Amino acid sequence: MMPGMFVDSISYTIVCLVSTSLAITVPGPGDLGTNVINIGRRGFRTKAPISPDDQDFVFDPTYPRNEIKRILSKYKYAEKILHVVDLPQPVAQEFEMAQTIEQVVAVNATSGDVGAAGFSAKTAQMPLIDDIVGNLDVEYYGPLQMGTQQQRMTVDIDTGSADLWVPVACQGCPHPSYNAGGSASYRTSGRSFEVTYGSGSVSGTLGQDRVAIGNLVIDKQYFGAVNQESNDFEDSPNDGLIGMAFSSIASCGEPTFFENLISSSRIAAPLFSVHLARSQSRGSQLCLGCFDQTKAKGGVTWVSVTSRTYWAVSMPGVTVNGRVSMGSRPVTAAIDTGTTLIYFPRQLAEAFYNTIPGSQQANQYGDGFYTYPCDSQLTISLQFGSNTYAMNTMDFNLGRTSRSSTDCVGGILAMGGDFPTDLAIIGDEFLKSWYSVYDYSHGARVGFAPSINNS
């Protein structure tokens, strides 16, 4: 087979003024109540990793509680964004480099334009580190290079947002800052932005500089240059974040790093693929312009994107042991590598747990939690488009309520209150079972191939 191919959970908002021919306009005050988009950053370190073979671990609600807060902020305007925002048609047409996965594999294996390990020279493979907290794979982050000095910075890979940012000249920050002064190509736009989140704030300017992942380079990539940062970031292992969603939701309206690769014809194919390992600090990967056959065990099935904002697909229902649960209205699912768990609208979550005998609300942990009998024999599948995808129940089990308890906490949480009643967030808990592909062509689509994790 050819190779080819915890601090408090933080939500933040970047505010800036933009004027560019390729800028994507986010709905303004009349549409969303504000002209900024909330994004999230993860990190809540509480204890050492737990082996996935340990079936007696006790549930720790600390991280899930804080991720709920982050999700509420990150997707605060999602309901209106999904129905109002899109890529401008000229920009969307620019991304229609239609290729099949087989063609991508062939491109990545042709002689004459091949890099290391059989990949095309117009691809890059970013190794990701799995940040493991207790029994949770909390986040996946990897390195990129910035500036003419090619300084290494680490970023969380987030398909649920569309901005790149790192600390710059940030005194007192917990991570090394990017040395913008050491780069001959760094430019500041003169535009300010402010980042606010639950218990603190960060601020800085919008900058431009050379950004590279492997041999893929954008010389004038916009990014948030954070120069003030509160101590909420102290325990987060990564320096910053790279958003991999559509620039239609970018807070500053600038094209993303990946979109710039496509529009400048520097990438072999207008897609990227993500492999998330389970309970292994090494082995995960972001594959830009490529599909790595060594990370998948079968072919790809595709689901059309319903909104070129998030990687949003239709979700007709969820099945438990063959029984289908559906919400009261059609549900859109955002495929989000920047989220750890799975979040359903309350009514769909209630219908889902009603199909598991012995399950019940777990109000002792807060709103949205459920328990189920630990010895339940479950087959759980999510429906996207016309396809059904099973998930490993090892990832669904968040732990026992106590060491001697026969009840376990489920990894699908209910979202109520102001959260959209037609939106589900599908995080790493599901994606560890599937090698996911994010394709800008064919009108935009998400593909899933069985992961090697299922071996």
Coordinates of C-alpha atoms in Angstrom, one line a residue:
M1 CA 0.0 0.0 0.0
M2 CA 1.4 3.4 -1.0
P3 CA 2.1 5.8 1.7
G4 CA 0.8 9.1 0.6
M5 CA -0.3 10.1 1.0
F6 CA -6.4 22.3 33.6
V7 CA -6.5 26.3 33.4
D8 CA -10.1 27.5 33.0
S9 CA -11.4 26.5 29.6
I10 CA -11.1 29.7 27.5
S11 CA -13.4 31.3 25.0
Y12 CA -12.1 34.3 23.2
T13 CA -13.2 36.9 20.7
I14 CA -10.9 38.7 18.2
V15 CA -12.1 42.2 17.2
C16 CA -10.5 43.9 14.2
L17 CA -11.2 46.1 11.3
V18 CA -10.7 44.7 7.8
S19 CA -10.6 45.9 4.3
T20 CA -9.4 43.5 1.6
S21 CA -10.6 42.3 -1.8
L22 CA -10.8 38.8 -0.6
A23 CA -12.2 39.5 2.8
I24 CA -15.3 37.6 3.8
T25 CA -18.0 39.7 5.4
V26 CA -19.4 38.4 8.6
P27 CA -23.0 39.6 9.4
G28 CA -23.0 42.8 11.3
P29 CA -24.9 44.1 14.3
G30 CA -28.2 43.9 12.5
D31 CA -27.8 40.2 11.9
L32 CA -25.9 38.8 14.9
G33 CA -26.0 41.6 17.5
T34 CA -22.2 42.1 17.0
N35 CA -19.7 41.8 14.2
V36 CA -17.3 39.4 16.0
I37 CA -17.1 35.6 16.0
N38 CA -16.4 33.7 19.2
I39 CA -13.7 31.1 19.0
G40 CA -12.4 28.7 21.7
R41 CA -9.1 27.6 23.1
R42 CA -8.8 24.4 25.2
G43 CA -6.8 23.5 28.2
F44 CA -7.7 22.2 31.6
R45 CA -5.0 20.0 33.1
T46 CA -6.1 18.2 36.3
K47 CA -4.4 14.8 36.4
A48 CA -2.1 12.4 34.7
P49 CA -3.3 10.2 31.7
I50 CA -5.3 7.0 32.4
S51 CA -4.8 3.9 30.4
P52 CA -7.7 3.1 28.0
D53 CA -7.5 -0.5 29.4
D54 CA -8.5 0.8 32.8
Q55 CA -12.3 0.3 32.9
D56 CA -12.6 1.4 36.5
F57 CA -11.6 5.0 36.2
V58 CA -13.8 7.5 37.9
F59 CA -15.4 10.4 36.0
D60 CA -13.9 13.9 36.6
P61 CA -16.4 16.6 35.5
T62 CA -13.9 19.4 35.6
Y63 CA -12.9 19.5 31.9
P64 CA -16.4 18.7 30.5
R65 CA -18.0 21.4 32.6
N66 CA -15.5 24.0 31.2
E67 CA -15.8 22.7 27.6
I68 CA -19.6 23.3 27.8
K69 CA -18.9 26.9 28.6
R70 CA -16.5 27.2 25.7
I71 CA -19.0 25.6 23.3
L72 CA -21.7 28.0 24.3
S73 CA -19.4 30.9 23.5
K74 CA -17.8 29.4 20.4
Y75 CA -21.2 28.6 18.8
K76 CA -23.1 31.6 20.2
Y77 CA -24.1 32.9 16.8
A78 CA -24.1 29.6 14.9
E79 CA -27.8 29.4 14.2
K80 CA -27.7 32.7 12.3
I81 CA -24.3 32.1 10.8
L82 CA -25.4 28.8 9.3
H83 CA -28.3 30.5 7.5
V84 CA -26.8 33.8 6.6
V85 CA -23.1 33.5 5.9
D86 CA -21.3 31.8 2.9
L87 CA -18.2 32.2 0.9
P88 CA -18.6 34.7 -2.0
Q89 CA -19.2 32.8 -5.2
P90 CA -16.0 33.8 -7.0
V91 CA -14.0 32.6 -4.0
A92 CA -16.0 29.3 -3.8
Q93 CA -15.3 28.7 -7.5
E94 CA -11.6 29.2 -7.0
F95 CA -11.6 26.2 -4.7
E96 CA -13.2 23.8 -7.3
M97 CA -10.2 21.7 -8.1
A98 CA -12.3 18.6 -8.3
Q99 CA -10.4 15.3 -7.7
T100 CA -11.3 11.9 -6.4
I101 CA -9.4 10.4 -3.5
E102 CA -7.9 8.0 -6.0
Q103 CA -6.6 10.9 -8.0
V104 CA -5.2 12.5 -4.9
V105 CA -3.4 9.3 -4.0
A106 CA -2.1 9.2 -7.6
V107 CA -0.9 12.8 -7.5
N108 CA 0.8 12.1 -4.2
A109 CA 2.7 9.1 -5.7
T110 CA 3.7 10.5 -9.1
S111 CA 7.4 10.7 -10.0
G112 CA 8.9 14.0 -10.8
D113 CA 7.0 16.0 -8.1
V114 CA 7.4 13.8 -5.0
G115 CA 8.6 14.7 -1.6
A116 CA 9.5 12.5 1.4
A117 CA 7.8 9.2 1.9
G118 CA 6.0 9.2 -1.5
F119 CA 4.0 12.4 -0.9
S120 CA 3.7 15.1 -3.5
A121 CA 6.0 18.1 -3.0
K122 CA 2.7 20.2 -2.9
T123 CA 1.6 18.5 0.4
A124 CA 2.7 18.6 4.0
Q125 CA 2.3 16.3 6.9
M126 CA 2.1 18.0 10.4
P127 CA 2.7 15.5 13.2
L128 CA 0.3 16.2 16.1
I129 CA 0.7 15.7 19.8
D130 CA -2.2 14.4 21.8
D131 CA -2.6 16.3 25.0
I132 CA -4.0 13.6 27.4
V133 CA -5.7 14.6 30.6
G134 CA -7.0 11.7 32.8
N135 CA -8.9 9.5 30.4
L136 CA -9.6 12.3 27.8
D137 CA -7.7 13.1 24.6
V138 CA -8.2 16.8 25.2
E139 CA -6.6 18.4 22.2
Y140 CA -4.2 17.8 19.3
Y141 CA -1.6 20.3 18.4
G142 CA 1.4 20.5 16.1
P143 CA 4.3 22.8 14.8
L144 CA 4.4 25.4 12.1
Q145 CA 7.2 27.8 11.2
M146 CA 6.9 31.6 11.1
G147 CA 9.0 34.4 9.7
T148 CA 12.2 34.4 7.7
Q149 CA 13.9 32.8 10.7
Q150 CA 11.4 29.9 10.5
Q151 CA 10.6 30.0 14.2
R152 CA 8.8 27.0 15.5
M153 CA 5.4 27.7 17.1
T154 CA 2.8 25.1 18.1
V155 CA -0.9 25.4 17.4
D156 CA -4.1 23.7 18.2
I157 CA -5.8 22.2 15.0
D158 CA -9.4 23.5 15.0
T159 CA -11.9 22.8 12.2
G160 CA -14.5 24.8 14.2
S161 CA -12.9 28.2 13.7
A162 CA -11.0 30.1 11.1
D163 CA -8.3 32.3 12.6
L164 CA -4.6 31.8 13.2
W165 CA -3.0 33.5 16.3
V166 CA 0.2 33.2 18.4
P167 CA 1.7 35.3 21.2
V168 CA 4.0 38.1 20.0
A169 CA 6.2 40.2 22.3
C170 CA 3.9 39.0 25.1
Q171 CA 5.6 39.8 28.4
G172 CA 4.5 37.4 31.2
C173 CA 2.9 34.9 28.8
P174 CA 3.4 31.3 29.7
H175 CA 4.7 30.3 26.3
P176 CA 7.6 31.7 24.3
S177 CA 6.5 34.5 22.0
Y178 CA 7.0 34.6 18.3
N179 CA 10.0 36.9 17.6
A180 CA 8.4 39.2 15.0
G181 CA 11.3 41.6 15.2
G182 CA 13.6 38.8 14.0
S183 CA 11.7 38.3 10.8
A184 CA 12.5 40.5 7.8
S185 CA 9.0 39.9 6.4
Y186 CA 6.9 40.7 9.4
R187 CA 4.4 43.6 8.9
T188 CA 1.8 44.9 11.3
S189 CA -1.5 46.0 9.7
G190 CA -2.1 48.7 12.3
R191 CA -5.4 47.2 13.1
S192 CA -6.1 46.3 16.7
F193 CA -8.0 43.4 18.1
E194 CA -9.1 42.4 21.6
V195 CA -9.5 38.9 22.9
T196 CA -11.9 38.5 25.8
Y197 CA -12.9 35.3 27.7
G198 CA -14.3 34.2 31.0
S199 CA -11.8 35.4 33.5
G200 CA -9.4 37.5 31.6
S201 CA -8.4 39.0 28.3
V202 CA -5.7 39.2 25.7
S203 CA -5.0 41.9 23.1
G204 CA -2.7 42.8 20.3
T205 CA -2.6 43.6 16.6
L206 CA -3.3 41.9 13.3
G207 CA 0.0 41.0 11.7
Q208 CA 1.3 39.5 8.4
D209 CA 4.3 37.2 8.0
R210 CA 5.6 34.1 6.3
V211 CA 3.9 31.0 7.7
A212 CA 5.0 27.5 6.7
I213 CA 3.9 24.0 7.4
G214 CA 6.4 21.7 6.0
N215 CA 7.3 22.9 2.5
L216 CA 3.9 24.7 2.1
V217 CA 4.5 28.5 2.5
I218 CA 2.3 31.6 2.5
D219 CA 4.5 34.7 2.5
K220 CA 1.9 37.2 3.8
Q221 CA -0.4 35.3 6.0
Y222 CA -2.6 37.3 8.4
F223 CA -2.6 36.3 12.0
G224 CA -3.4 37.6 15.4
A225 CA -0.3 38.8 17.2
V226 CA -1.2 38.6 20.9
N227 CA 0.9 40.8 23.1
Q228 CA -1.1 40.7 26.3
E229 CA -2.3 37.5 27.8
S230 CA -3.8 36.6 31.2
N231 CA -2.7 33.6 33.2
D232 CA -5.7 31.5 32.0
F233 CA -3.3 30.0 29.4
E234 CA -0.6 28.8 31.8
D235 CA -1.2 25.0 31.5
S236 CA -2.2 24.9 27.9
P237 CA 0.7 23.0 26.1
N238 CA 0.3 24.8 22.7
D239 CA 1.4 28.3 21.8
G240 CA -1.6 29.3 19.7
L241 CA -4.3 28.1 17.4
I242 CA -4.9 27.6 13.6
G243 CA -8.5 27.6 12.4
M244 CA -9.3 25.2 9.6
A245 CA -12.9 26.2 9.0
F246 CA -14.1 28.5 6.2
S247 CA -12.9 32.1 6.1
S248 CA -16.6 33.1 6.0
I249 CA -16.5 32.9 9.8
A250 CA -13.0 34.3 10.3
S251 CA -13.2 37.1 12.9
C252 CA -11.1 39.4 10.8
G253 CA -12.5 38.4 7.4
E254 CA -9.1 37.2 6.0
P255 CA -8.5 34.0 4.1
T256 CA -7.2 31.1 6.1
F257 CA -3.8 29.7 5.7
F258 CA -5.2 26.7 3.8
E259 CA -7.4 28.8 1.5
N260 CA -4.4 30.9 0.6
L261 CA -2.6 27.7 -0.4
I262 CA -5.5 26.8 -2.7
S263 CA -5.8 30.2 -4.3
S264 CA -2.1 30.4 -4.9
S265 CA -2.0 26.9 -6.5
R266 CA 0.6 25.7 -3.9
I267 CA -1.3 22.6 -2.9
A268 CA -1.8 19.3 -4.7
A269 CA -5.5 19.1 -3.9
P270 CA -8.0 21.4 -2.1
L271 CA -8.4 19.1 0.8
F272 CA -6.8 18.2 4.1
S273 CA -7.1 15.0 6.2
V274 CA -6.9 14.5 10.0
H275 CA -5.9 11.4 12.0
L276 CA -6.5 11.5 15.7
A277 CA -4.8 8.8 17.8
R278 CA -6.4 7.4 20.9
S279 CA -4.5 7.7 24.2
Q280 CA -1.2 8.0 22.4
S281 CA 0.8 11.2 22.7
R282 CA 2.4 10.6 19.3
G283 CA 1.0 9.3 16.0
S284 CA -1.7 11.8 15.1
Q285 CA -1.4 13.8 11.9
L286 CA -2.7 16.7 9.8
C287 CA -2.2 15.9 6.1
L288 CA -2.4 19.1 3.9
G289 CA -3.3 18.4 0.3
C290 CA -3.2 14.7 0.9
F291 CA -4.9 11.5 2.0
D292 CA -2.6 9.2 4.0
Q293 CA -3.6 5.6 3.2
T294 CA -1.6 4.4 6.2
K295 CA -4.0 6.1 8.6
A296 CA -7.2 4.5 7.1
K297 CA -8.5 1.0 6.7
G298 CA -10.9 1.4 3.9
G299 CA -12.5 3.8 1.4
V300 CA -14.0 7.2 2.0
T301 CA -17.7 8.0 2.0
W302 CA -18.6 11.6 1.5
V303 CA -21.2 13.9 3.0
S304 CA -22.0 17.3 1.4
V305 CA -21.4 20.4 3.5
T306 CA -24.6 22.3 4.0
S307 CA -23.0 25.6 5.0
R308 CA -19.5 26.8 4.0
T309 CA -18.9 28.3 7.4
Y310 CA -18.1 25.5 9.8
W311 CA -17.6 22.0 8.3
A312 CA -21.4 21.5 8.7
V313 CA -23.3 18.5 7.5
S314 CA -26.8 17.2 7.9
M315 CA -27.4 14.8 10.7
P316 CA -30.8 13.0 10.3
G317 CA -30.4 11.0 13.5
V318 CA -28.4 8.7 15.8
T319 CA -28.8 5.0 16.4
V320 CA -28.3 2.8 19.4
N321 CA -28.3 -0.9 18.8
G322 CA -30.3 -0.2 15.6
R323 CA -32.9 2.0 17.1
V324 CA -33.0 5.5 15.5
S325 CA -33.3 8.7 17.6
M326 CA -34.3 12.0 15.9
G327 CA -34.7 15.5 17.0
S328 CA -37.9 17.5 16.6
R329 CA -36.3 19.4 13.6
P330 CA -33.5 18.7 11.2
V331 CA -30.1 18.9 12.8
T332 CA -26.9 20.3 11.4
A333 CA -23.6 18.8 12.8
A334 CA -20.4 20.8 12.9
I335 CA -17.4 18.5 12.6
D336 CA -15.0 20.1 15.0
T337 CA -11.4 18.8 15.8
G338 CA -11.2 21.7 18.2
T339 CA -13.8 20.1 20.5
T340 CA -13.1 17.1 22.7
L341 CA -16.6 15.6 23.3
I342 CA -20.0 15.4 21.5
Y343 CA -22.8 17.9 22.1
F344 CA -26.5 17.4 21.0
P345 CA -29.4 19.7 21.3
R346 CA -31.3 18.8 24.4
Q347 CA -34.3 17.1 22.8
L348 CA -32.0 14.9 20.6
A349 CA -29.9 14.0 23.6
E350 CA -33.0 13.0 25.6
A351 CA -34.2 10.8 22.7
F352 CA -30.8 9.2 22.4
Y353 CA -30.5 8.3 26.1
N354 CA -34.1 7.1 26.2
T355 CA -33.0 4.2 23.9
I356 CA -30.4 3.0 26.5
P357 CA -32.2 1.1 29.3
G358 CA -31.2 2.3 32.8
S359 CA -29.8 5.7 31.6
Q360 CA -30.8 8.8 33.5
Q361 CA -29.9 12.5 34.0
A362 CA -26.8 13.1 36.2
N363 CA -27.7 16.4 37.7
Q364 CA -25.0 16.0 40.3
Y365 CA -22.5 17.1 37.6
G366 CA -24.6 19.9 36.2
D367 CA -27.0 20.4 33.4
G368 CA -26.6 18.2 30.3
F369 CA -24.9 15.1 31.9
Y370 CA -26.3 11.5 31.7
T371 CA -25.3 8.2 33.1
Y372 CA -26.0 4.7 31.8
P373 CA -25.2 1.2 33.1
C374 CA -21.5 0.5 32.6
D375 CA -22.2 -3.1 31.5
S376 CA -24.5 -2.0 28.6
Q377 CA -23.7 -3.6 25.3
L378 CA -23.9 -0.6 23.0
T379 CA -23.5 0.0 19.3
I380 CA -23.7 3.7 18.7
S381 CA -23.7 5.3 15.2
L382 CA -24.2 8.8 14.0
Q383 CA -26.0 9.5 10.7
F384 CA -24.5 12.1 8.4
G385 CA -26.3 12.7 5.1
S386 CA -27.4 9.2 3.9
N387 CA -24.5 7.5 5.6
T388 CA -24.1 5.9 9.1
Y389 CA -20.9 5.9 11.1
A390 CA -20.2 3.9 14.2
M391 CA -18.1 5.2 17.1
N392 CA -16.0 3.2 19.5
T393 CA -17.9 3.0 22.9
M394 CA -14.6 3.2 24.7
D395 CA -14.6 6.9 23.8
F396 CA -18.2 7.3 24.8
N397 CA -17.5 6.1 28.3
L398 CA -16.3 9.0 30.4
G399 CA -15.9 7.0 33.6
R400 CA -17.8 5.5 36.5
T401 CA -19.6 7.8 38.9
S402 CA -17.5 6.3 41.7
R403 CA -15.0 3.4 42.0
S404 CA -17.7 1.0 43.1
S405 CA -20.5 2.3 41.0
T406 CA -22.2 0.4 38.1
D407 CA -23.1 3.6 36.4
C408 CA -20.9 5.4 33.9
V409 CA -21.1 8.9 32.4
G410 CA -21.9 9.2 28.7
G411 CA -19.8 11.2 26.4
I412 CA -22.8 12.8 24.6
L413 CA -23.9 15.9 26.4
A414 CA -27.2 17.8 26.1
M415 CA -27.1 21.5 25.3
G416 CA -30.0 23.7 26.4
G417 CA -30.6 27.3 27.1
D418 CA -29.6 29.6 24.3
F419 CA -27.8 26.9 22.4
P420 CA -29.2 26.3 18.9
T421 CA -31.9 23.6 18.9
D422 CA -30.8 22.3 15.5
L423 CA -27.0 22.1 16.0
A424 CA -24.8 19.2 17.1
I425 CA -21.0 19.5 17.7
I426 CA -19.1 16.4 16.8
G427 CA -15.7 16.4 18.5
D428 CA -12.7 14.2 18.9
E429 CA -14.7 11.5 20.8
F430 CA -16.2 10.5 17.4
L431 CA -13.3 11.5 15.1
K432 CA -10.9 9.0 16.8
S433 CA -12.9 6.3 15.1
W434 CA -12.7 7.9 11.6
Y435 CA -10.0 9.3 9.4
S436 CA -11.7 12.6 8.4
V437 CA -11.2 14.5 5.1
Y438 CA -12.2 18.1 4.6
D439 CA -12.6 18.9 0.9
Y440 CA -13.2 22.4 -0.6
S441 CA -14.2 21.0 -4.0
H442 CA -17.5 19.5 -5.1
G443 CA -19.2 22.4 -3.4
A444 CA -17.4 21.4 -0.2
R445 CA -17.8 18.0 1.6
V446 CA -16.5 16.0 4.5
G447 CA -15.2 12.4 4.0
F448 CA -14.8 9.6 6.5
A449 CA -12.7 6.5 6.2
P450 CA -12.4 3.8 9.0
S451 CA -9.4 4.8 11.2
I452 CA -6.5 2.5 11.9
N453 CA -7.5 3.1 15.5
N454 CA -10.2 0.5 14.9
S455 CA -7.7 -2.3 14.4

